[in-house]
Amino acid sequence: MRFSKTAWTILVIFLVLLADQVLKFWVKTHMELGESIKITNWFYIYFTENNGMAFGWEFFDKIFLTIFRIVASVAIAWYLFELKKNNYKLGYMICIALIFAGAVGNIIDCIFYGKIFSGSYGQIATLFPPEGGYASWLHGRVVDMFYFPLIEGIWPSWVPYLGGQDFIFFRPIFNLADASISVGVAILLLFYRKTLSGSLERKKVHE
């Protein structure tokens, strides 16, 4: 049986969301905040939570960021629908689907996790705790767990401000949703820049 472009796009979104949420649920219900599991010397499952954007960066107010994510996801969903109508290449549509799925994956954390989980500091979280969750709607924290300290060392003493301090590459901790967004954007920029620019130009003409 041959899948249509729409079916492939929906399948990608579903699989990314499912894998992302299953992994986050497992981490929340099996690990304490700050706990780590060593997989290799350069790969850890390290449980952390953040209020901000991808890879733990924080720039904006929590409510503003959550609403912004929701609006952006709605816009991406509309864009995907337009791509379907205009018969774009499957690879391009899958890139947009990866970005959409990653955005929605983190939105789920922000909207629901504060209500359905107890806190994870010093304990393993409980799902649907009798006393209620650790935060109100839209105030949930995003669960991150992938940590890749590929290179570790100490900055040389002659480096201004950093000399003698620990050096780690790659320091950010992220989740599957973040990775999905990053992969989608990277493939777009590498292989579909002309398609992306053409799509945006077509949108301007229609407007």
Short mmCIF file of C-alpha atoms in Angstrom, two decimals:
data_model
loop_
_atom_site.label_atom_id
_atom_site.label_comp_id
_atom_site.label_asym_id
_atom_site.label_seq_id
_atom_site.Cartn_x
_atom_site.Cartn_y
_atom_site.Cartn_z
CA MET A 1 0.00 0.00 0.00
CA ARG A 2 1.40 3.39 -1.00
CA PHE A 3 1.11 6.24 1.49
CA SER A 4 0.12 9.70 0.32
CA LYS A 5 2.19 12.77 1.25
CA THR A 6 -0.46 13.73 3.79
CA ALA A 7 -0.34 10.29 5.39
CA TRP A 8 3.47 10.39 5.66
CA THR A 9 3.32 13.87 7.18
CA ILE A 10 0.75 12.83 9.77
CA LEU A 11 2.74 9.67 10.56
CA VAL A 12 5.93 11.66 11.18
CA ILE A 13 4.10 14.07 13.49
CA PHE A 14 2.44 11.22 15.39
CA LEU A 15 5.66 9.20 15.84
CA VAL A 16 7.70 12.19 17.01
CA LEU A 17 5.02 13.25 19.50
CA LEU A 18 4.57 9.70 20.77
CA ALA A 19 8.30 9.05 21.23
CA ASP A 20 8.84 12.48 22.82
CA GLN A 21 6.05 12.11 25.35
CA VAL A 22 6.79 8.46 26.20
CA LEU A 23 10.41 9.38 26.94
CA LYS A 24 9.43 12.42 29.01
CA PHE A 25 6.87 10.40 31.00
CA TRP A 26 9.49 7.73 31.68
CA VAL A 27 12.04 10.28 32.89
CA LYS A 28 9.49 12.06 35.09
CA THR A 29 8.28 8.83 36.71
CA HIS A 30 11.66 7.10 37.10
CA MET A 31 14.22 9.84 37.86
CA GLU A 32 14.68 12.69 40.31
CA LEU A 33 15.53 16.15 39.06
CA GLY A 34 19.30 16.33 38.51
CA GLU A 35 19.75 12.54 38.37
CA SER A 36 21.76 11.14 35.48
CA ILE A 37 22.25 7.77 33.81
CA LYS A 38 25.56 7.21 32.03
CA ILE A 39 25.11 5.56 28.64
CA THR A 40 28.65 6.18 27.35
CA ASN A 41 31.49 8.55 28.30
CA TRP A 42 29.94 11.18 26.00
CA PHE A 43 26.21 10.48 26.35
CA TYR A 44 24.06 10.75 29.48
CA ILE A 45 20.37 10.74 30.27
CA TYR A 46 20.36 13.74 32.58
CA PHE A 47 17.01 14.87 33.94
CA THR A 48 16.50 18.59 34.02
CA GLU A 49 13.57 20.96 33.49
CA ASN A 50 13.44 24.45 32.06
CA ASN A 51 11.01 27.31 31.64
CA GLY A 52 12.48 28.55 28.41
CA MET A 53 13.14 27.69 24.83
CA ALA A 54 15.04 24.86 23.19
CA PHE A 55 18.21 23.54 24.85
CA GLY A 56 17.34 25.19 28.16
CA TRP A 57 17.77 28.80 27.07
CA GLU A 58 15.50 31.26 28.86
CA PHE A 59 14.67 34.71 27.53
CA PHE A 60 10.98 35.45 28.01
CA ASP A 61 8.19 35.34 30.56
CA LYS A 62 6.72 31.85 30.92
CA ILE A 63 3.14 32.71 29.91
CA PHE A 64 4.33 34.80 26.97
CA LEU A 65 6.56 31.97 25.76
CA THR A 66 3.81 29.34 26.02
CA ILE A 67 1.30 31.52 24.14
CA PHE A 68 3.94 32.31 21.53
CA ARG A 69 4.58 28.58 21.05
CA ILE A 70 0.86 27.92 20.62
CA VAL A 71 0.46 30.71 18.06
CA ALA A 72 3.57 29.57 16.18
CA SER A 73 2.32 25.97 16.11
CA VAL A 74 -1.06 27.04 14.73
CA ALA A 75 0.75 29.02 12.03
CA ILE A 76 2.92 26.01 11.13
CA ALA A 77 -0.16 23.76 11.01
CA TRP A 78 -1.83 26.21 8.61
CA TYR A 79 1.36 26.31 6.52
CA LEU A 80 1.40 22.51 6.32
CA PHE A 81 -2.18 22.58 5.07
CA GLU A 82 -1.19 25.09 2.38
CA LEU A 83 1.73 22.88 1.35
CA LYS A 84 -0.65 19.97 0.88
CA LYS A 85 -2.92 22.04 -1.35
CA ASN A 86 0.02 23.22 -3.49
CA ASN A 87 1.58 19.76 -3.92
CA TYR A 88 5.03 20.43 -2.43
CA LYS A 89 7.74 17.75 -2.28
CA LEU A 90 7.38 15.13 0.44
CA GLY A 91 10.82 15.84 1.90
CA TYR A 92 9.98 19.51 2.36
CA MET A 93 6.67 18.69 4.01
CA ILE A 94 8.38 16.25 6.39
CA CYS A 95 10.84 18.96 7.44
CA ILE A 96 7.95 21.26 8.35
CA ALA A 97 6.23 18.32 10.08
CA LEU A 98 9.35 17.74 12.23
CA ILE A 99 9.38 21.39 13.27
CA PHE A 100 5.64 21.32 14.02
CA ALA A 101 5.86 18.08 16.04
CA GLY A 102 8.78 19.41 18.08
CA ALA A 103 6.96 22.63 18.88
CA VAL A 104 3.80 20.79 19.93
CA GLY A 105 5.82 18.32 22.01
CA ASN A 106 7.18 21.11 24.19
CA ILE A 107 3.80 22.88 24.30
CA ILE A 108 2.29 19.77 25.88
CA ASP A 109 4.82 20.03 28.73
CA CYS A 110 4.09 23.73 29.25
CA ILE A 111 0.32 23.36 29.27
CA PHE A 112 -0.23 20.09 31.13
CA TYR A 113 2.81 18.89 33.10
CA GLY A 114 2.41 21.39 35.93
CA LYS A 115 -1.10 20.07 36.57
CA ILE A 116 -0.60 16.32 36.10
CA PHE A 117 2.77 15.80 37.81
CA SER A 118 4.08 16.50 41.29
CA GLY A 119 7.46 18.17 41.62
CA SER A 120 10.64 16.22 40.87
CA TYR A 121 13.08 17.98 43.21
CA GLY A 122 14.40 15.41 45.70
CA GLN A 123 11.82 12.84 44.65
CA ILE A 124 10.41 10.90 41.71
CA ALA A 125 7.33 12.66 40.38
CA THR A 126 3.86 11.21 40.83
CA LEU A 127 1.38 11.24 37.96
CA PHE A 128 -1.96 12.83 38.99
CA PRO A 129 -0.95 13.45 42.64
CA PRO A 130 -3.92 13.76 45.05
CA GLU A 131 -2.68 17.14 46.30
CA GLY A 132 -2.44 18.51 42.78
CA GLY A 133 0.44 19.28 40.46
CA TYR A 134 3.47 21.49 40.98
CA ALA A 135 2.13 24.42 38.90
CA SER A 136 -0.97 25.83 37.24
CA TRP A 137 -2.04 25.51 33.61
CA LEU A 138 0.48 26.97 31.12
CA HIS A 139 3.20 27.03 33.79
CA GLY A 140 4.58 23.53 33.34
CA ARG A 141 8.30 23.07 32.81
CA VAL A 142 9.76 21.38 29.74
CA VAL A 143 11.48 18.06 30.46
CA ASP A 144 15.00 17.72 29.01
CA MET A 145 17.25 14.67 29.19
CA PHE A 146 19.81 14.32 26.39
CA TYR A 147 23.31 15.42 27.46
CA PHE A 148 26.33 15.02 25.19
CA PRO A 149 29.55 16.23 26.88
CA LEU A 150 31.61 15.32 23.80
CA ILE A 151 34.74 17.17 24.89
CA GLU A 152 35.68 18.03 28.48
CA GLY A 153 38.70 19.92 29.73
CA ILE A 154 39.95 23.15 31.29
CA TRP A 155 40.35 26.48 29.54
CA PRO A 156 44.02 27.55 29.22
CA SER A 157 45.08 30.14 31.76
CA TRP A 158 45.73 32.72 29.03
CA VAL A 159 42.07 32.78 27.86
CA PRO A 160 40.45 36.02 29.16
CA TYR A 161 37.71 35.53 31.79
CA LEU A 162 37.57 31.74 31.23
CA GLY A 163 41.13 30.70 32.01
CA GLY A 164 41.28 27.81 34.51
CA GLN A 165 37.53 27.12 34.33
CA ASP A 166 35.97 23.83 33.21
CA PHE A 167 35.22 23.49 29.50
CA ILE A 168 32.47 21.24 28.15
CA PHE A 169 31.35 20.80 24.56
CA PHE A 170 28.39 20.15 24.01
CA ARG A 171 26.88 21.60 27.23
CA PRO A 172 23.15 22.17 26.46
CA ILE A 173 20.67 19.51 27.62
CA PHE A 174 17.75 18.94 25.29
CA ASN A 175 14.86 16.61 24.47
CA LEU A 176 13.52 14.78 21.43
CA ALA A 177 11.21 17.66 20.55
CA ASP A 178 14.17 20.07 20.46
CA ALA A 179 16.08 17.59 18.29
CA SER A 180 13.11 17.27 15.92
CA ILE A 181 12.98 21.05 15.45
CA SER A 182 16.75 21.28 14.93
CA VAL A 183 16.83 18.43 12.40
CA GLY A 184 13.88 19.89 10.48
CA VAL A 185 15.47 23.34 10.31
CA ALA A 186 18.90 21.93 9.39
CA ILE A 187 17.54 19.85 6.50
CA LEU A 188 15.49 22.83 5.27
CA LEU A 189 18.58 25.05 5.17
CA LEU A 190 20.78 22.40 3.58
CA PHE A 191 18.46 21.02 0.92
CA TYR A 192 15.32 23.13 0.60
CA ARG A 193 16.38 26.77 0.79
CA LYS A 194 15.07 27.51 -2.71
CA THR A 195 11.81 25.74 -1.95
CA LEU A 196 11.43 27.68 1.29
CA SER A 197 12.17 31.05 -0.30
CA GLY A 198 9.85 30.22 -3.22
CA SER A 199 7.10 29.28 -0.80
CA LEU A 200 7.47 32.53 1.11
CA GLU A 201 7.48 34.55 -2.12
CA ARG A 202 4.31 32.80 -3.27
CA LYS A 203 2.67 33.61 0.07
CA LYS A 204 3.53 37.32 -0.36
CA VAL A 205 2.08 37.37 -3.86
CA HIS A 206 -1.20 35.83 -2.64
CA GLU A 207 -1.37 38.39 0.16
#
